[in-house]
Short mmCIF file of C-alpha atoms and ligand atoms in Angstrom, two decimals:
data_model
loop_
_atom_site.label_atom_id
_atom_site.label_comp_id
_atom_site.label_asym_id
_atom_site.label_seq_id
_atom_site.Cartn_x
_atom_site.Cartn_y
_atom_site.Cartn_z
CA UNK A 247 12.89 3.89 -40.42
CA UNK A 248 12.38 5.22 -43.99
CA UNK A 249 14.74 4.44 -47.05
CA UNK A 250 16.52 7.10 -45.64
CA UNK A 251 17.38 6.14 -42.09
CA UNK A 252 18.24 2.25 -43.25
CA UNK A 253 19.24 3.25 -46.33
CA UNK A 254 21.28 -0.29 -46.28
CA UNK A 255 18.15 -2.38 -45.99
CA UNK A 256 17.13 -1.02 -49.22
CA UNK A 257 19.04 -0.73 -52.69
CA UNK A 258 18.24 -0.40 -56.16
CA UNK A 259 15.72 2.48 -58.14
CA UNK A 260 11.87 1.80 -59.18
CA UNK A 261 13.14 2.05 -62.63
CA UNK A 262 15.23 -1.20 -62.29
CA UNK A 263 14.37 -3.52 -59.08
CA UNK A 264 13.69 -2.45 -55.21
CA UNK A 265 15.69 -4.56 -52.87
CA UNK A 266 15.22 -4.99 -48.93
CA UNK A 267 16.30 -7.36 -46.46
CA UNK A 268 15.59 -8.47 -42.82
CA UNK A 269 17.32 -10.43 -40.45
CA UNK A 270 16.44 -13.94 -38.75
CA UNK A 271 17.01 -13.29 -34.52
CA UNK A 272 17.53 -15.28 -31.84
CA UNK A 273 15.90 -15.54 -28.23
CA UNK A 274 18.60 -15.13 -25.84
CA UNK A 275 16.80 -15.86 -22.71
CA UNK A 276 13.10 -15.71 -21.79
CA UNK A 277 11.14 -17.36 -24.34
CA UNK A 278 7.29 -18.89 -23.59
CA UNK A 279 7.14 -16.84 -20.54
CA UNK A 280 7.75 -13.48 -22.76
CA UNK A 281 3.74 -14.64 -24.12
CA UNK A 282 2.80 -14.60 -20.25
CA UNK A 283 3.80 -10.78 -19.83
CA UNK A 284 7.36 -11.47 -18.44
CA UNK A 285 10.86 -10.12 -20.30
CA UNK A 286 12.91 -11.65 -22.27
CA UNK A 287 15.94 -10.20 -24.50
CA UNK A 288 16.62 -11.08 -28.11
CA UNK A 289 19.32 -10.51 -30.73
CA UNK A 290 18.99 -9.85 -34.49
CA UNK A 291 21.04 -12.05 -36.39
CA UNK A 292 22.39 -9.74 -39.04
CA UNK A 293 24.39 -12.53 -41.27
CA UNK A 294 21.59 -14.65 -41.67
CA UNK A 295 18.59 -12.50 -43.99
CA UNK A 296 15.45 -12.98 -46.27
CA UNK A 297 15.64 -10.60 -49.41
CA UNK A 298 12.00 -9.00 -50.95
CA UNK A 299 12.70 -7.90 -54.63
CA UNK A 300 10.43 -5.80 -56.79
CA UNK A 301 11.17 -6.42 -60.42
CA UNK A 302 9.47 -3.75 -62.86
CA UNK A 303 6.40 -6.13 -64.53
CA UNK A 304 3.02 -5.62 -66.58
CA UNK A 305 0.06 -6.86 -65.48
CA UNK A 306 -1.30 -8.45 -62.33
CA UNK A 307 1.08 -8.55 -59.32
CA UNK A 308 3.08 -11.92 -59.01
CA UNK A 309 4.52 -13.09 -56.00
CA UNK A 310 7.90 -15.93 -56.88
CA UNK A 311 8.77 -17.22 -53.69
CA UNK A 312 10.62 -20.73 -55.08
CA UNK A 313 11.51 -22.06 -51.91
CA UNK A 314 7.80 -23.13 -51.00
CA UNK A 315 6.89 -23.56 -54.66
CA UNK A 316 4.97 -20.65 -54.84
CA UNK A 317 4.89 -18.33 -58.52
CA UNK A 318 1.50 -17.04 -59.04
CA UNK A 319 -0.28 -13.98 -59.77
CA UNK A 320 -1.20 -12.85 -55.61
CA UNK A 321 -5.02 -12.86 -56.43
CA UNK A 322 -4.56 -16.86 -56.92
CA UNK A 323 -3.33 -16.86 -53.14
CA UNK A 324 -5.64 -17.22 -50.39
CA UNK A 325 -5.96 -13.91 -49.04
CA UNK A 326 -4.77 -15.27 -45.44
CA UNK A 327 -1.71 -16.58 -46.72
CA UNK A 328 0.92 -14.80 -44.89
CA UNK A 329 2.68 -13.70 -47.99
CA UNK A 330 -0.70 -11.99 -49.57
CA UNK A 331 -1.34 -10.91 -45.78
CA UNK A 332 1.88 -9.01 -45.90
CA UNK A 333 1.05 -7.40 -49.08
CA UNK A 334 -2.38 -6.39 -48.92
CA UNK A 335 -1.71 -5.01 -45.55
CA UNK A 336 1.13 -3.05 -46.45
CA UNK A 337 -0.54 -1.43 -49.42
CA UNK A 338 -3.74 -0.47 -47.15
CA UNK A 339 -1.26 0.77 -44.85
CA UNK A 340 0.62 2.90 -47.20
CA UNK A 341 -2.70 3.76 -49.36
CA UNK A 342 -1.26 2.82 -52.02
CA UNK A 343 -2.12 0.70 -55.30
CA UNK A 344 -0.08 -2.80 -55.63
CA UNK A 345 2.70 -1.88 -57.95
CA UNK A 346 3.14 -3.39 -61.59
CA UNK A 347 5.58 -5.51 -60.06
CA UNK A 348 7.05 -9.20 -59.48
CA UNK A 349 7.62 -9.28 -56.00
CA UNK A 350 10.84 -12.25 -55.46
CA UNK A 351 11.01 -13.85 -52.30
CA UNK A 352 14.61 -15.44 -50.94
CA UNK A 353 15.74 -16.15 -47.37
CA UNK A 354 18.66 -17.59 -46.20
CA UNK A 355 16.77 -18.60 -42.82
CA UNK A 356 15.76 -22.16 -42.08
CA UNK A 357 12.16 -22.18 -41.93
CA UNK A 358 10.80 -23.80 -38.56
CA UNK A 359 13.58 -23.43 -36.47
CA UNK A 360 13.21 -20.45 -34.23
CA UNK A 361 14.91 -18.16 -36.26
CA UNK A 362 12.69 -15.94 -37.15
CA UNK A 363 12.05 -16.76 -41.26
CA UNK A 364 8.48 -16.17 -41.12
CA UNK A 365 8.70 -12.83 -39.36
CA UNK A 366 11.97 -11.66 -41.24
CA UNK A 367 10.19 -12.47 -44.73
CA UNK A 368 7.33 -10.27 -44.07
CA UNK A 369 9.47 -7.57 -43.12
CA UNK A 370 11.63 -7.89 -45.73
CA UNK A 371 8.00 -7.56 -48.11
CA UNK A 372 7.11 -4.36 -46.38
CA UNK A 373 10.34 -2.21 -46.77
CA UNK A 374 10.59 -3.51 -49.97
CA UNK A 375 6.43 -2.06 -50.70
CA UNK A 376 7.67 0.99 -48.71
CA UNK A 377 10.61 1.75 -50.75
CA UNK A 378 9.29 1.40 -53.78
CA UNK A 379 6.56 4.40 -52.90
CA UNK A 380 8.92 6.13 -51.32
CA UNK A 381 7.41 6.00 -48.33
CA UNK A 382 8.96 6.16 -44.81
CA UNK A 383 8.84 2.49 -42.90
CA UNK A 384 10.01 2.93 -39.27
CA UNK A 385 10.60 0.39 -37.17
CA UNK A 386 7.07 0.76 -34.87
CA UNK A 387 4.74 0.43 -37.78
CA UNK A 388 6.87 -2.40 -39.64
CA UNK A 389 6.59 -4.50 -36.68
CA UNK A 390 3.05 -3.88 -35.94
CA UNK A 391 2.31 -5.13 -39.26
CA UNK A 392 4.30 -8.29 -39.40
CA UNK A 393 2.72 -8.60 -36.05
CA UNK A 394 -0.61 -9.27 -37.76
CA UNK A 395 0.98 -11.47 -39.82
CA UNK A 396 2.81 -13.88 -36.71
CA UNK A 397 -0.57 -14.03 -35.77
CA UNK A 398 -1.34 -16.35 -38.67
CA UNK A 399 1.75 -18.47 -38.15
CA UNK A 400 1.77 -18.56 -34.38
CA UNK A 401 -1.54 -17.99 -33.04
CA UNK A 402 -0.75 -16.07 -29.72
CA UNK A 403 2.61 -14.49 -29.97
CA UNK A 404 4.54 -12.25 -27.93
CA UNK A 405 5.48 -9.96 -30.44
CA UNK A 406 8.95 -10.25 -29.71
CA UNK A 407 10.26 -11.76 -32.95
CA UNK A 408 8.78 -9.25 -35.35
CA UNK A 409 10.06 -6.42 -32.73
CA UNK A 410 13.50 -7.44 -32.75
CA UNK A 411 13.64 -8.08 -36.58
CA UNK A 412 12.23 -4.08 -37.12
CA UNK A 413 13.95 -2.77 -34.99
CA UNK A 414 17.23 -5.31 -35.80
CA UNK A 415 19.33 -4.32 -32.68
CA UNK A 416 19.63 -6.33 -29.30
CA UNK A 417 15.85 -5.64 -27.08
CA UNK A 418 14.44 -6.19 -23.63
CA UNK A 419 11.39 -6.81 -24.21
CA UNK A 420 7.90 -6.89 -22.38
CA UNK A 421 4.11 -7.71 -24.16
CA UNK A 422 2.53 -4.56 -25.50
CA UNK A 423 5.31 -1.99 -24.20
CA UNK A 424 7.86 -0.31 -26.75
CA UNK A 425 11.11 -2.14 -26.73
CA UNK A 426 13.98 -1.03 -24.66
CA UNK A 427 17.63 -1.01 -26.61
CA UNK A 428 19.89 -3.03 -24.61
CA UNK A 429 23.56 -2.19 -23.63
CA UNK A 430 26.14 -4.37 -23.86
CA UNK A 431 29.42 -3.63 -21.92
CA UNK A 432 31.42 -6.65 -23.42
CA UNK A 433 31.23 -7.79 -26.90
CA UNK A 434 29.47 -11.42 -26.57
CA UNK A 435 30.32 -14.55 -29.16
CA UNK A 436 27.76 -16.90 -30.01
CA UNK A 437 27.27 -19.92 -31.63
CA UNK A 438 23.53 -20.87 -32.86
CA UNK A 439 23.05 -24.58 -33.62
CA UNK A 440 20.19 -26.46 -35.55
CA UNK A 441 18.89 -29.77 -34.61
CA UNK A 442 17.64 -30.19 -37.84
CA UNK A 443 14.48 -31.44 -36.27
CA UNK A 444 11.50 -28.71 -36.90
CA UNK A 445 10.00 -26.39 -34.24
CA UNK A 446 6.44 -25.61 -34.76
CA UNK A 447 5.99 -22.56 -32.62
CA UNK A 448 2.32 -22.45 -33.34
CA UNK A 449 2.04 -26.01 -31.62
CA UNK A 450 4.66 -25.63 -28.78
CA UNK A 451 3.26 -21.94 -27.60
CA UNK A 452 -0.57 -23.89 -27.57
CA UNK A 453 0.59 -26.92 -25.82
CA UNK A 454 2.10 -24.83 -23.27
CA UNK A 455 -1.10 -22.71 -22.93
CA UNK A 456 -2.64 -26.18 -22.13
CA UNK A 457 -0.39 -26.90 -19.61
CA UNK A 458 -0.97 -23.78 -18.24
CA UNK A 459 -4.38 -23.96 -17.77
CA UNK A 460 -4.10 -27.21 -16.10
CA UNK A 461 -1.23 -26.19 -13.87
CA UNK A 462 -1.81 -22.34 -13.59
CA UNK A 463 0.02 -21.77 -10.37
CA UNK A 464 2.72 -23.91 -11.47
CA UNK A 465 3.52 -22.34 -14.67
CA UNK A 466 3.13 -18.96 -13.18
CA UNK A 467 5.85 -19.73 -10.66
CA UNK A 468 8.24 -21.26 -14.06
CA UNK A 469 7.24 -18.19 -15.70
CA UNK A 470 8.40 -15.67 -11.98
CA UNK A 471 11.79 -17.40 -12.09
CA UNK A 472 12.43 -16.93 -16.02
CA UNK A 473 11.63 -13.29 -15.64
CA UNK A 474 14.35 -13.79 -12.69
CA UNK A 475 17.33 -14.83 -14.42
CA UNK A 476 15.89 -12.60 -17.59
CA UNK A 477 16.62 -9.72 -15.06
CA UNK A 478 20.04 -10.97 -13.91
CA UNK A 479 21.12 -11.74 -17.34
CA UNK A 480 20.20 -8.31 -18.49
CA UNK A 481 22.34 -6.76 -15.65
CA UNK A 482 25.49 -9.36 -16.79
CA UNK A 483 25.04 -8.21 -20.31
CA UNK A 484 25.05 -4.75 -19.49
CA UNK A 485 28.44 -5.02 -17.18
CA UNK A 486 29.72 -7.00 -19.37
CA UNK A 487 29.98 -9.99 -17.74
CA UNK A 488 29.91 -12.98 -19.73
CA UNK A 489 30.56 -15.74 -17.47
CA UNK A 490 26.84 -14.49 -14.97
CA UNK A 491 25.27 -14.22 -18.48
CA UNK A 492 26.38 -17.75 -19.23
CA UNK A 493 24.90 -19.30 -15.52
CA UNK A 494 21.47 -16.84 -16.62
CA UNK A 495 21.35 -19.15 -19.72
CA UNK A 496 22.03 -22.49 -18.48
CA UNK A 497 19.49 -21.77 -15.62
CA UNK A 498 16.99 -20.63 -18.36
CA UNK A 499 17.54 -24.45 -19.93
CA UNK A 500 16.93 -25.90 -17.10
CA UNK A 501 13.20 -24.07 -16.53
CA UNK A 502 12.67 -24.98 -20.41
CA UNK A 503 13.02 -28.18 -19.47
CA UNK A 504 10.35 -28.32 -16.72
CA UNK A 505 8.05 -25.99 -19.32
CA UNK A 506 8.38 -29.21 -21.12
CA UNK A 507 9.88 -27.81 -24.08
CA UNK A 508 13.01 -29.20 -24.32
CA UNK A 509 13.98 -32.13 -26.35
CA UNK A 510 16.63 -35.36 -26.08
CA UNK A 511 18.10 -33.74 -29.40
CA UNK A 512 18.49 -29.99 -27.93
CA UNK A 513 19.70 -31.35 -24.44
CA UNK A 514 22.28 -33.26 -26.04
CA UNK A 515 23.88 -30.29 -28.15
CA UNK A 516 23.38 -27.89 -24.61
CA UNK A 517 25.29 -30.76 -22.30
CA UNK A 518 27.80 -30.91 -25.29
CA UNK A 519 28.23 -27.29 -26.11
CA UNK A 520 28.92 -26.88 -22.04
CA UNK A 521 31.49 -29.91 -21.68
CA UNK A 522 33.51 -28.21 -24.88
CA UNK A 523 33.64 -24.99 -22.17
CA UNK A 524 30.78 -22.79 -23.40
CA UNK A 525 30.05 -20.72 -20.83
CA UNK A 526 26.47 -21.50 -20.59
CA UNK A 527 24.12 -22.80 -23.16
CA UNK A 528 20.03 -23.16 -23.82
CA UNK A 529 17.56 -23.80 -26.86
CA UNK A 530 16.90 -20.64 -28.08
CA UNK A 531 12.79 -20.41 -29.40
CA UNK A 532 9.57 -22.19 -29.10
CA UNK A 533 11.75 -25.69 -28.76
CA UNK A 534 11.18 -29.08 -29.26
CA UNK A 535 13.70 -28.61 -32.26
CA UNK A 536 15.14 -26.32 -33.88
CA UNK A 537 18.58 -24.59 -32.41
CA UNK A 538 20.54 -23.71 -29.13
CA UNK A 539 22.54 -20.90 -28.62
CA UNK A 540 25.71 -21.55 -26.04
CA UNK A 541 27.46 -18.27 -25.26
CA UNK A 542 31.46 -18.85 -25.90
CA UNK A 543 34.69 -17.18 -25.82
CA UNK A 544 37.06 -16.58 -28.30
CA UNK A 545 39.71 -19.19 -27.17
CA UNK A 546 37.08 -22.05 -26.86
CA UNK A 547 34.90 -21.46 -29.87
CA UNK A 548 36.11 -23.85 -32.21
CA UNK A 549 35.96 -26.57 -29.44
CA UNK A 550 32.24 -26.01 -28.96
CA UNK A 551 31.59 -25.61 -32.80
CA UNK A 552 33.41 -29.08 -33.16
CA UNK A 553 31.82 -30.31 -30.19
CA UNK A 554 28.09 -29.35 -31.47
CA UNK A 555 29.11 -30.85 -34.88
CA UNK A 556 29.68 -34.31 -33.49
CA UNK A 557 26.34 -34.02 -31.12
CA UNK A 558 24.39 -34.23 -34.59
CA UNK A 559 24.19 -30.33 -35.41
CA UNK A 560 23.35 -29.56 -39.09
CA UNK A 561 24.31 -25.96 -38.81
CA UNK A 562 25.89 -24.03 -36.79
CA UNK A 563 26.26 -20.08 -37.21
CA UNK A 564 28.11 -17.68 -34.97
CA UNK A 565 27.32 -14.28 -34.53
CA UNK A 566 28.64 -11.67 -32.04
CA UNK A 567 27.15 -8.67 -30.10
CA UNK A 568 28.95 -5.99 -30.52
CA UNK A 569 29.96 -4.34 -27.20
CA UNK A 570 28.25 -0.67 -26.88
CA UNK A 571 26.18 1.86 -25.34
CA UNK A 572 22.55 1.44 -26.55
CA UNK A 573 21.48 3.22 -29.39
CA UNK A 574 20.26 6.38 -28.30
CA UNK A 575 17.39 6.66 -30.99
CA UNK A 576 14.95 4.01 -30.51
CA UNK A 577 11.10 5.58 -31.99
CA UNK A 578 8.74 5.03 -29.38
CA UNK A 579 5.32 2.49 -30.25
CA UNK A 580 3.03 3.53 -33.37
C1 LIG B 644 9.20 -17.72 -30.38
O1 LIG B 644 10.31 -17.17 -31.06
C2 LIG B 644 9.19 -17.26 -28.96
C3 LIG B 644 8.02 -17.76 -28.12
O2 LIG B 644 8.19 -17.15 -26.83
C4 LIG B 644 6.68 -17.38 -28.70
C5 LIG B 644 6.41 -15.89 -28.64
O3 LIG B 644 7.06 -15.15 -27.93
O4 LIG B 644 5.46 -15.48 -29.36
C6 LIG B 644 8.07 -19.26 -27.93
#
């Protein structure tokens, strides 16, 4: 990436302040088996970002992040905190010194609800570090190291959240291989919707690893027949075709469900997101709360979005894909 490749991530001079942002993401199909080797595609969600500021300050580096009560010089943070992870790592990484800096977290991104806040924070940290050296930042090595960082947060991830929010264009994506740009031969409208009820990823992936363990041949076969419709839906996406994309989706609930990740609160906003004429629907994450995404077209949107309001959403964003070849530059793994 580089300042100069993104140059909208970043804005301001060292003199004054260095600003970046990142965007939250959402699974579209795939999740939980994606940690089991098997695809799944995701989407960044461009409206929805956490900001990193560096402010120009004597002495010690201070990290204000006021949303988790946090405004303290870093050395005062466990070094395992994810936010001193971030930093330390990124300086090693970039060999350079902290700067004389405040470093001010915001984030529009619900925290604990499959979004992505965690992962879109940290990245936000490191193009901010990166910019302010003047360093490049590409997408490769930004998500490698947020990928240490998920680690704290989530144990045994995929790697597919801080990959997507890098890289912050549509992915197919497979454990430990670079990410493949996805193209999308009809622009698709979605609506995201919160349950308001938080998704602890870190407790959802290990509970399914349990379950796994117990059940290995079981899971395995949930896991085959994700990867299936993961496939399918990939080929709908790239023809275009919203209405197989939607069936990919609603199948993709239904194997949540038997993962046992689902949740009376999520099914509810799915069945109701489907009777309002979505054209398929699913949670959209680790589960148990947080959102669901139901794919929609332009002339039924509003019904769903009224439809998910009355079936207890809190919030409800929609964001579209914008119909295109994929972009032809994607940088290979670091
Ligand atoms: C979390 O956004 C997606 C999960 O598949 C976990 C992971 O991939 O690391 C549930």
């Amino acid at each position: 990436m580089g300042t100069g490749r993104h140059p909208d991530y970043v804005s301001g001079v060292k003199e004054t302040a260095i600003r970046a942002s990142a965007s939250g993401k959402v699974i579209l199909l795939g999740e939980h088996a994606v940690v089991y080797g098997r695809p799944a595609i995701a989407i960044p969600l461009s409206g929805l970002r956490a900001q990193a500021t560096l402010i120009p300050h004597p002495g010690p580096f201070h990290i204000q992040a006021p949303a988790v009560g946090i405004d303290a010089p870093l050395s005062k943070l466990p070094p395992d905190h994810p936010l001193a992870r971030i930093v330390y790592l990124t300086a090693e990484h970039i060999r350079r010194p902290l700067p004389d800096a405040l470093l001010r977290i915001e984030s529009e991104i619900p925290v604990a609800s499959g979004l992505g806040s965690g992962a879109a924070v940290s990245t936000a940290i490191v193009r901010a570090l990166a910019a302010w050296y003047g360093v490049p930042a590409d997408p490769p090595t930004v998500s490698a190291l947020v990928y240490e960082v998920e680690r704290i947060y989530h144990g045994t991830p995929s790697g597919i959240d801080n990959t997507v929010i890098a890289y912050e264009q549509p992915v197919y994506f497979i454990r430990g291989q670079a990410p493949e740009p996805l193209p999308v031969g009809a622009t698709l409208h979605l609506l995201v919707a919160d349950s308001g009820i938080p998704s602890q990823t870190r407790e959802v992936v290990e509970d399914v690893r349990r379950n796994w363990e117990a059940e290995p041949t079981r899971y395995e076969m949930l896991f085959e027949r994700v990867a299936e419709e993961v496939e399918k839906a990939r080929e709908a996406i790239t023809r275009g075709d919203a209405r197989a994309l939607g069936k990919r989706m609603d199948a993709n609930h239904k194997l949540l469900q038997e993962i046992g990740v689902s949740a009376p609160a999520l099914d509810r906003l799915v069945e109701a997101a489907r009777r309002a004429g979505a054209l398929g629907a699913k949670l959209s994450g680790a589960g148990r709360g947080g959102n669901i995404i139901a794919l929609v077209d332009k002339s039924t949107a509003e019904r769903v979005r009224e439809a998910l309001k009355t079936a207890g959403a809190v919030h409800i964003w929609q964001t579209d894909v914008e119909m295109g070849p994929a972009p032809l530059a994607v940088p290979g793994p670091s």
